């Protein structure tokens, strides 16, 4: 999500929490709902531009059909209407994907202590076969799950093959840390450089972005 013109960064994040987060929670088909807030600090990582987005929501459904039906779901009506107060709709991007958990970490629940993420939004090089790309994403996530200092959760998400759309990104990789200090140390570590180097042969720099975000779990079973 890119905030609408006229909103400050603080206003955007406040409005996303209240009332928008509360309105989204009314959608009974949602199984899990997370808000990832950027927080005004841009990681300096060579070759990886900072994300254009101010917020990265993640929503889980039982099926692709339920996800695609969101905009016709009566429960979503108020939340959808509120989008005009919050985001630039012309710059909204949706990614229908399947999450793969490489490092689950300790059990998590709504209201857990803070979590901070290093998020990679990755576009695939045109000359890289899909299978080779997916394997590289898995390998990089697995490497980060064992080598990044203080990492407590590592996941990647790939677009669903049964979605006929054209996804903005070809993979999303997330590494979760217990605090902002740990996030910054991990991003600057040699281990992070090795993880990113492993993606260089398959990732398209012009179609990829990197973000630091603060995770808020609104609905987490």
C-alpha positions as protocol buffer text, in pm:
chain_id: "A"
residue {
  index: 1
  type: UNK
  ca { x: 0 y: 0 z: 0 }
}
residue {
  index: 2
  type: UNK
  ca { x: 116 y: 352 z: -85 }
}
residue {
  index: 3
  type: UNK
  ca { x: -39 y: 622 z: 131 }
}
residue {
  index: 4
  type: UNK
  ca { x: -269 y: 871 z: -39 }
}
residue {
  index: 5
  type: UNK
  ca { x: -158 y: 1225 z: -110 }
}
residue {
  index: 6
  type: UNK
  ca { x: -211 y: 1458 z: 183 }
}
residue {
  index: 7
  type: UNK
  ca { x: -140 y: 1202 z: 457 }
}
residue {
  index: 8
  type: UNK
  ca { x: 174 y: 1222 z: 664 }
}
residue {
  index: 9
  type: UNK
  ca { x: 356 y: 901 z: 747 }
}
residue {
  index: 10
  type: UNK
  ca { x: 224 y: 917 z: 1103 }
}
residue {
  index: 11
  type: UNK
  ca { x: -134 y: 974 z: 987 }
}
residue {
  index: 12
  type: UNK
  ca { x: -116 y: 681 z: 746 }
}
residue {
  index: 13
  type: UNK
  ca { x: 0 y: 431 z: 1007 }
}
residue {
  index: 14
  type: UNK
  ca { x: -246 y: 559 z: 1267 }
}
residue {
  index: 15
  type: UNK
  ca { x: -541 y: 534 z: 1026 }
}
residue {
  index: 16
  type: UNK
  ca { x: -437 y: 189 z: 907 }
}
residue {
  index: 17
  type: UNK
  ca { x: -460 y: 69 z: 1267 }
}
residue {
  index: 18
  type: UNK
  ca { x: -780 y: 254 z: 1355 }
}
residue {
  index: 19
  type: UNK
  ca { x: -1031 y: 244 z: 1199 }
}
residue {
  index: 20
  type: UNK
  ca { x: -903 y: 41 z: 901 }
}
residue {
  index: 21
  type: UNK
  ca { x: -763 y: -254 z: 1094 }
}
residue {
  index: 22
  type: UNK
  ca { x: -1081 y: -288 z: 1297 }
}
residue {
  index: 23
  type: UNK
  ca { x: -1294 y: -276 z: 980 }
}
residue {
  index: 24
  type: UNK
  ca { x: -1084 y: -545 z: 813 }
}
residue {
  index: 25
  type: UNK
  ca { x: -1133 y: -772 z: 1113 }
}
residue {
  index: 26
  type: UNK
  ca { x: -1506 y: -785 z: 1031 }
}
residue {
  index: 27
  type: UNK
  ca { x: -1437 y: -1006 z: 729 }
}
residue {
  index: 28
  type: UNK
  ca { x: -1526 y: -1350 z: 863 }
}
residue {
  index: 29
  type: UNK
  ca { x: -1349 y: -1536 z: 581 }
}
residue {
  index: 30
  type: UNK
  ca { x: -1010 y: -1404 z: 697 }
}
residue {
  index: 31
  type: UNK
  ca { x: -811 y: -1668 z: 885 }
}
residue {
  index: 32
  type: UNK
  ca { x: -503 y: -1461 z: 966 }
}
residue {
  index: 33
  type: UNK
  ca { x: -432 y: -1088 z: 930 }
}
residue {
  index: 34
  type: UNK
  ca { x: -100 y: -908 z: 973 }
}
residue {
  index: 35
  type: UNK
  ca { x: -5 y: -543 z: 920 }
}
residue {
  index: 36
  type: UNK
  ca { x: 360 y: -477 z: 836 }
}
residue {
  index: 37
  type: UNK
  ca { x: 435 y: -108 z: 888 }
}
residue {
  index: 38
  type: UNK
  ca { x: 739 y: 65 z: 745 }
}
residue {
  index: 39
  type: UNK
  ca { x: 880 y: 296 z: 1011 }
}
residue {
  index: 40
  type: UNK
  ca { x: 1078 y: 572 z: 844 }
}
residue {
  index: 41
  type: UNK
  ca { x: 1413 y: 397 z: 832 }
}
residue {
  index: 42
  type: UNK
  ca { x: 1539 y: 273 z: 497 }
}
residue {
  index: 43
  type: UNK
  ca { x: 1797 y: -8 z: 493 }
}
residue {
  index: 44
  type: UNK
  ca { x: 2107 y: 72 z: 289 }
}
residue {
  index: 45
  type: UNK
  ca { x: 2172 y: -245 z: 90 }
}
residue {
  index: 46
  type: UNK
  ca { x: 2363 y: -215 z: -235 }
}
residue {
  index: 47
  type: UNK
  ca { x: 2162 y: -328 z: -535 }
}
residue {
  index: 48
  type: UNK
  ca { x: 1831 y: -346 z: -348 }
}
residue {
  index: 49
  type: UNK
  ca { x: 1615 y: -32 z: -367 }
}
residue {
  index: 50
  type: UNK
  ca { x: 1397 y: 47 z: -69 }
}
residue {
  index: 51
  type: UNK
  ca { x: 1034 y: -42 z: -119 }
}
residue {
  index: 52
  type: UNK
  ca { x: 789 y: 210 z: -260 }
}
residue {
  index: 53
  type: UNK
  ca { x: 521 y: 87 z: -18 }
}
residue {
  index: 54
  type: UNK
  ca { x: 426 y: 236 z: 318 }
}
residue {
  index: 55
  type: UNK
  ca { x: 248 y: -77 z: 436 }
}
residue {
  index: 56
  type: UNK
  ca { x: 251 y: -446 z: 350 }
}
residue {
  index: 57
  type: UNK
  ca { x: -65 y: -623 z: 467 }
}
residue {
  index: 58
  type: UNK
  ca { x: -83 y: -1001 z: 465 }
}
residue {
  index: 59
  type: UNK
  ca { x: -416 y: -1183 z: 474 }
}
residue {
  index: 60
  type: UNK
  ca { x: -473 y: -1560 z: 484 }
}
residue {
  index: 61
  type: UNK
  ca { x: -781 y: -1738 z: 345 }
}
residue {
  index: 62
  type: UNK
  ca { x: -893 y: -2100 z: 319 }
}
residue {
  index: 63
  type: UNK
  ca { x: -886 y: -2092 z: -60 }
}
residue {
  index: 64
  type: UNK
  ca { x: -790 y: -1882 z: -360 }
}
residue {
  index: 65
  type: UNK
  ca { x: -1161 y: -1852 z: -439 }
}
residue {
  index: 66
  type: UNK
  ca { x: -1225 y: -1690 z: -99 }
}
residue {
  index: 67
  type: UNK
  ca { x: -935 y: -1451 z: -152 }
}
residue {
  index: 68
  type: UNK
  ca { x: -1047 y: -1349 z: -499 }
}
residue {
  index: 69
  type: UNK
  ca { x: -1404 y: -1298 z: -376 }
}
residue {
  index: 70
  type: UNK
  ca { x: -1297 y: -1047 z: -112 }
}
residue {
  index: 71
  type: UNK
  ca { x: -1415 y: -742 z: -306 }
}
residue {
  index: 72
  type: UNK
  ca { x: -1764 y: -888 z: -343 }
}
residue {
  index: 73
  type: UNK
  ca { x: -1781 y: -1003 z: 19 }
}
residue {
  index: 74
  type: UNK
  ca { x: -2040 y: -794 z: 211 }
}
residue {
  index: 75
  type: UNK
  ca { x: -1817 y: -807 z: 520 }
}
residue {
  index: 76
  type: UNK
  ca { x: -1550 y: -614 z: 327 }
}
residue {
  index: 77
  type: UNK
  ca { x: -1775 y: -327 z: 218 }
}
residue {
  index: 78
  type: UNK
  ca { x: -1680 y: -77 z: 490 }
}
residue {
  index: 79
  type: UNK
  ca { x: -1310 y: -162 z: 481 }
}
residue {
  index: 80
  type: UNK
  ca { x: -1305 y: -125 z: 103 }
}
residue {
  index: 81
  type: UNK
  ca { x: -1479 y: 213 z: 122 }
}
residue {
  index: 82
  type: UNK
  ca { x: -1227 y: 331 z: 381 }
}
residue {
  index: 83
  type: UNK
  ca { x: -937 y: 262 z: 142 }
}
residue {
  index: 84
  type: UNK
  ca { x: -994 y: 602 z: -21 }
}
residue {
  index: 85
  type: UNK
  ca { x: -906 y: 766 z: 313 }
}
residue {
  index: 86
  type: UNK
  ca { x: -583 y: 569 z: 339 }
}
residue {
  index: 87
  type: UNK
  ca { x: -417 y: 461 z: 14 }
}
residue {
  index: 88
  type: UNK
  ca { x: -350 y: 554 z: -346 }
}
residue {
  index: 89
  type: UNK
  ca { x: -570 y: 291 z: -510 }
}
residue {
  index: 90
  type: UNK
  ca { x: -396 y: 332 z: -845 }
}
residue {
  index: 91
  type: UNK
  ca { x: -77 y: 199 z: -682 }
}
residue {
  index: 92
  type: UNK
  ca { x: -228 y: -91 z: -491 }
}
residue {
  index: 93
  type: UNK
  ca { x: -79 y: -431 z: -573 }
}
residue {
  index: 94
  type: UNK
  ca { x: -217 y: -773 z: -486 }
}
residue {
  index: 95
  type: UNK
  ca { x: -24 y: -1099 z: -474 }
}
residue {
  index: 96
  type: UNK
  ca { x: -212 y: -1426 z: -442 }
}
residue {
  index: 97
  type: UNK
  ca { x: 43 y: -1671 z: -311 }
}
residue {
  index: 98
  type: UNK
  ca { x: 123 y: -1972 z: -96 }
}
residue {
  index: 99
  type: UNK
  ca { x: 344 y: -1928 z: 210 }
}
residue {
  index: 100
  type: UNK
  ca { x: 626 y: -2174 z: 280 }
}
residue {
  index: 101
  type: UNK
  ca { x: 755 y: -2176 z: 639 }
}
residue {
  index: 102
  type: UNK
  ca { x: 1124 y: -2267 z: 658 }
}
residue {
  index: 103
  type: UNK
  ca { x: 1177 y: -2167 z: 1021 }
}
residue {
  index: 104
  type: UNK
  ca { x: 859 y: -2159 z: 1227 }
}
residue {
  index: 105
  type: UNK
  ca { x: 1026 y: -2035 z: 1542 }
}
residue {
  index: 106
  type: UNK
  ca { x: 845 y: -2032 z: 1877 }
}
residue {
  index: 107
  type: UNK
  ca { x: 464 y: -2043 z: 1879 }
}
residue {
  index: 108
  type: UNK
  ca { x: 320 y: -1699 z: 1811 }
}
residue {
  index: 109
  type: UNK
  ca { x: -17 y: -1548 z: 1891 }
}
residue {
  index: 110
  type: UNK
  ca { x: -206 y: -1221 z: 1872 }
}
residue {
  index: 111
  type: UNK
  ca { x: -53 y: -976 z: 2119 }
}
residue {
  index: 112
  type: UNK
  ca { x: 295 y: -1129 z: 2121 }
}
residue {
  index: 113
  type: UNK
  ca { x: 591 y: -898 z: 2181 }
}
residue {
  index: 114
  type: UNK
  ca { x: 705 y: -687 z: 1889 }
}
residue {
  index: 115
  type: UNK
  ca { x: 844 y: -838 z: 1572 }
}
residue {
  index: 116
  type: UNK
  ca { x: 1061 y: -668 z: 1313 }
}
residue {
  index: 117
  type: UNK
  ca { x: 1109 y: -793 z: 958 }
}
residue {
  index: 118
  type: UNK
  ca { x: 1356 y: -786 z: 675 }
}
residue {
  index: 119
  type: UNK
  ca { x: 1134 y: -830 z: 369 }
}
residue {
  index: 120
  type: UNK
  ca { x: 1249 y: -897 z: 14 }
}
residue {
  index: 121
  type: UNK
  ca { x: 1002 y: -837 z: -271 }
}
residue {
  index: 122
  type: UNK
  ca { x: 1165 y: -1016 z: -561 }
}
residue {
  index: 123
  type: UNK
  ca { x: 1115 y: -1006 z: -934 }
}
residue {
  index: 124
  type: UNK
  ca { x: 1248 y: -1292 z: -1147 }
}
residue {
  index: 125
  type: UNK
  ca { x: 1501 y: -1241 z: -1424 }
}
residue {
  index: 126
  type: UNK
  ca { x: 1340 y: -1305 z: -1762 }
}
residue {
  index: 127
  type: UNK
  ca { x: 1607 y: -1561 z: -1852 }
}
residue {
  index: 128
  type: UNK
  ca { x: 1560 y: -1762 z: -1532 }
}
residue {
  index: 129
  type: UNK
  ca { x: 1325 y: -2063 z: -1549 }
}
residue {
  index: 130
  type: UNK
  ca { x: 1053 y: -2064 z: -1287 }
}
residue {
  index: 131
  type: UNK
  ca { x: 1177 y: -2386 z: -1129 }
}
residue {
  index: 132
  type: UNK
  ca { x: 1532 y: -2257 z: -1095 }
}
residue {
  index: 133
  type: UNK
  ca { x: 1404 y: -1932 z: -945 }
}
residue {
  index: 134
  type: UNK
  ca { x: 1183 y: -2108 z: -690 }
}
residue {
  index: 135
  type: UNK
  ca { x: 1471 y: -2335 z: -586 }
}
residue {
  index: 136
  type: UNK
  ca { x: 1698 y: -2033 z: -535 }
}
residue {
  index: 137
  type: UNK
  ca { x: 1433 y: -1862 z: -322 }
}
residue {
  index: 138
  type: UNK
  ca { x: 1401 y: -2170 z: -102 }
}
residue {
  index: 139
  type: UNK
  ca { x: 1779 y: -2205 z: -70 }
}
residue {
  index: 140
  type: UNK
  ca { x: 1827 y: -1838 z: 23 }
}
residue {
  index: 141
  type: UNK
  ca { x: 1551 y: -1853 z: 284 }
}
residue {
  index: 142
  type: UNK
  ca { x: 1692 y: -2173 z: 431 }
}
residue {
  index: 143
  type: UNK
  ca { x: 2039 y: -2021 z: 446 }
}
residue {
  index: 144
  type: UNK
  ca { x: 1909 y: -1710 z: 620 }
}
residue {
  index: 145
  type: UNK
  ca { x: 1713 y: -1920 z: 868 }
}
residue {
  index: 146
  type: UNK
  ca { x: 2036 y: -2074 z: 999 }
}
residue {
  index: 147
  type: UNK
  ca { x: 2288 y: -1794 z: 950 }
}
residue {
  index: 148
  type: UNK
  ca { x: 2123 y: -1458 z: 1021 }
}
residue {
  index: 149
  type: UNK
  ca { x: 2192 y: -1352 z: 1380 }
}
residue {
  index: 150
  type: UNK
  ca { x: 1885 y: -1357 z: 1609 }
}
residue {
  index: 151
  type: UNK
  ca { x: 1641 y: -1460 z: 1333 }
}
residue {
  index: 152
  type: UNK
  ca { x: 1338 y: -1634 z: 1483 }
}
residue {
  index: 153
  type: UNK
  ca { x: 1114 y: -1698 z: 1179 }
}
residue {
  index: 154
  type: UNK
  ca { x: 1187 y: -1738 z: 807 }
}
residue {
  index: 155
  type: UNK
  ca { x: 929 y: -1776 z: 531 }
}
residue {
  index: 156
  type: UNK
  ca { x: 888 y: -1729 z: 161 }
}
residue {
  index: 157
  type: UNK
  ca { x: 576 y: -1695 z: -52 }
}
residue {
  index: 158
  type: UNK
  ca { x: 536 y: -1779 z: -421 }
}
residue {
  index: 159
  type: UNK
  ca { x: 251 y: -1682 z: -655 }
}
residue {
  index: 160
  type: UNK
  ca { x: -9 y: -1954 z: -693 }
}
residue {
  index: 161
  type: UNK
  ca { x: 12 y: -2135 z: -1028 }
}
residue {
  index: 162
  type: UNK
  ca { x: -368 y: -2142 z: -1050 }
}
residue {
  index: 163
  type: UNK
  ca { x: -390 y: -1761 z: -1038 }
}
residue {
  index: 164
  type: UNK
  ca { x: -421 y: -1629 z: -1392 }
}
residue {
  index: 165
  type: UNK
  ca { x: -314 y: -1276 z: -1299 }
}
residue {
  index: 166
  type: UNK
  ca { x: 21 y: -1105 z: -1352 }
}
residue {
  index: 167
  type: UNK
  ca { x: 183 y: -1069 z: -1009 }
}
residue {
  index: 168
  type: UNK
  ca { x: 384 y: -757 z: -927 }
}
residue {
  index: 169
  type: UNK
  ca { x: 652 y: -976 z: -766 }
}
residue {
  index: 170
  type: UNK
  ca { x: 759 y: -1337 z: -815 }
}
residue {
  index: 171
  type: UNK
  ca { x: 849 y: -1407 z: -452 }
}
residue {
  index: 172
  type: UNK
  ca { x: 833 y: -1253 z: -106 }
}
residue {
  index: 173
  type: UNK
  ca { x: 1095 y: -1356 z: 151 }
}
residue {
  index: 174
  type: UNK
  ca { x: 1059 y: -1255 z: 516 }
}
residue {
  index: 175
  type: UNK
  ca { x: 1296 y: -1286 z: 811 }
}
residue {
  index: 176
  type: UNK
  ca { x: 1153 y: -1196 z: 1153 }
}
residue {
  index: 177
  type: UNK
  ca { x: 1359 y: -1063 z: 1446 }
}
residue {
  index: 178
  type: UNK
  ca { x: 1269 y: -988 z: 1809 }
}
residue {
  index: 179
  type: UNK
  ca { x: 1362 y: -618 z: 1794 }
}
residue {
  index: 180
  type: UNK
  ca { x: 1470 y: -332 z: 1573 }
}
residue {
  index: 181
  type: UNK
  ca { x: 1830 y: -349 z: 1693 }
}
residue {
  index: 182
  type: UNK
  ca { x: 1852 y: -717 z: 1599 }
}
residue {
  index: 183
  type: UNK
  ca { x: 1698 y: -642 z: 1259 }
}
residue {
  index: 184
  type: UNK
  ca { x: 1954 y: -373 z: 1182 }
}
residue {
  index: 185
  type: UNK
  ca { x: 2247 y: -587 z: 1299 }
}
residue {
  index: 186
  type: UNK
  ca { x: 2130 y: -882 z: 1091 }
}
residue {
  index: 187
  type: UNK
  ca { x: 2081 y: -670 z: 778 }
}
residue {
  index: 188
  type: UNK
  ca { x: 2437 y: -539 z: 806 }
}
residue {
  index: 189
  type: UNK
  ca { x: 2586 y: -881 z: 879 }
}
residue {
  index: 190
  type: UNK
  ca { x: 2803 y: -1084 z: 640 }
}
residue {
  index: 191
  type: UNK
  ca { x: 2535 y: -1353 z: 654 }
}
residue {
  index: 192
  type: UNK
  ca { x: 2280 y: -1117 z: 498 }
}
residue {
  index: 193
  type: UNK
  ca { x: 2525 y: -1036 z: 222 }
}
residue {
  index: 194
  type: UNK
  ca { x: 2566 y: -1406 z: 149 }
}
residue {
  index: 195
  type: UNK
  ca { x: 2189 y: -1457 z: 136 }
}
residue {
  index: 196
  type: UNK
  ca { x: 2146 y: -1168 z: -108 }
}
residue {
  index: 197
  type: UNK
  ca { x: 2441 y: -1283 z: -318 }
}
residue {
  index: 198
  type: UNK
  ca { x: 2263 y: -1615 z: -362 }
}
residue {
  index: 199
  type: UNK
  ca { x: 1967 y: -1433 z: -515 }
}
residue {
  index: 200
  type: UNK
  ca { x: 2168 y: -1218 z: -754 }
}
residue {
  index: 201
  type: UNK
  ca { x: 2175 y: -1472 z: -1040 }
}
residue {
  index: 202
  type: UNK
  ca { x: 1794 y: -1511 z: -1045 }
}
residue {
  index: 203
  type: UNK
  ca { x: 1655 y: -1175 z: -925 }
}
residue {
  index: 204
  type: UNK
  ca { x: 1581 y: -879 z: -1152 }
}
residue {
  index: 205
  type: UNK
  ca { x: 1712 y: -570 z: -967 }
}
residue {
  index: 206
  type: UNK
  ca { x: 1475 y: -330 z: -1143 }
}
residue {
  index: 207
  type: UNK
  ca { x: 1178 y: -540 z: -1031 }
}
residue {
  index: 208
  type: UNK
  ca { x: 1288 y: -609 z: -673 }
}
residue {
  index: 209
  type: UNK
  ca { x: 1262 y: -413 z: -348 }
}
residue {
  index: 210
  type: UNK
  ca { x: 1369 y: -443 z: 15 }
}
residue {
  index: 211
  type: UNK
  ca { x: 1193 y: -324 z: 329 }
}
residue {
  index: 212
  type: UNK
  ca { x: 1226 y: -301 z: 704 }
}
residue {
  index: 213
  type: UNK
  ca { x: 887 y: -336 z: 869 }
}
residue {
  index: 214
  type: UNK
  ca { x: 727 y: -357 z: 1211 }
}
residue {
  index: 215
  type: UNK
  ca { x: 485 y: -649 z: 1231 }
}
residue {
  index: 216
  type: UNK
  ca { x: 149 y: -619 z: 1406 }
}
residue {
  index: 217
  type: UNK
  ca { x: -58 y: -937 z: 1433 }
}
residue {
  index: 218
  type: UNK
  ca { x: -427 y: -860 z: 1429 }
}
residue {
  index: 219
  type: UNK
  ca { x: -551 y: -1214 z: 1380 }
}
residue {
  index: 220
  type: UNK
  ca { x: -312 y: -1499 z: 1444 }
}
residue {
  index: 221
  type: UNK
  ca { x: -439 y: -1846 z: 1537 }
}
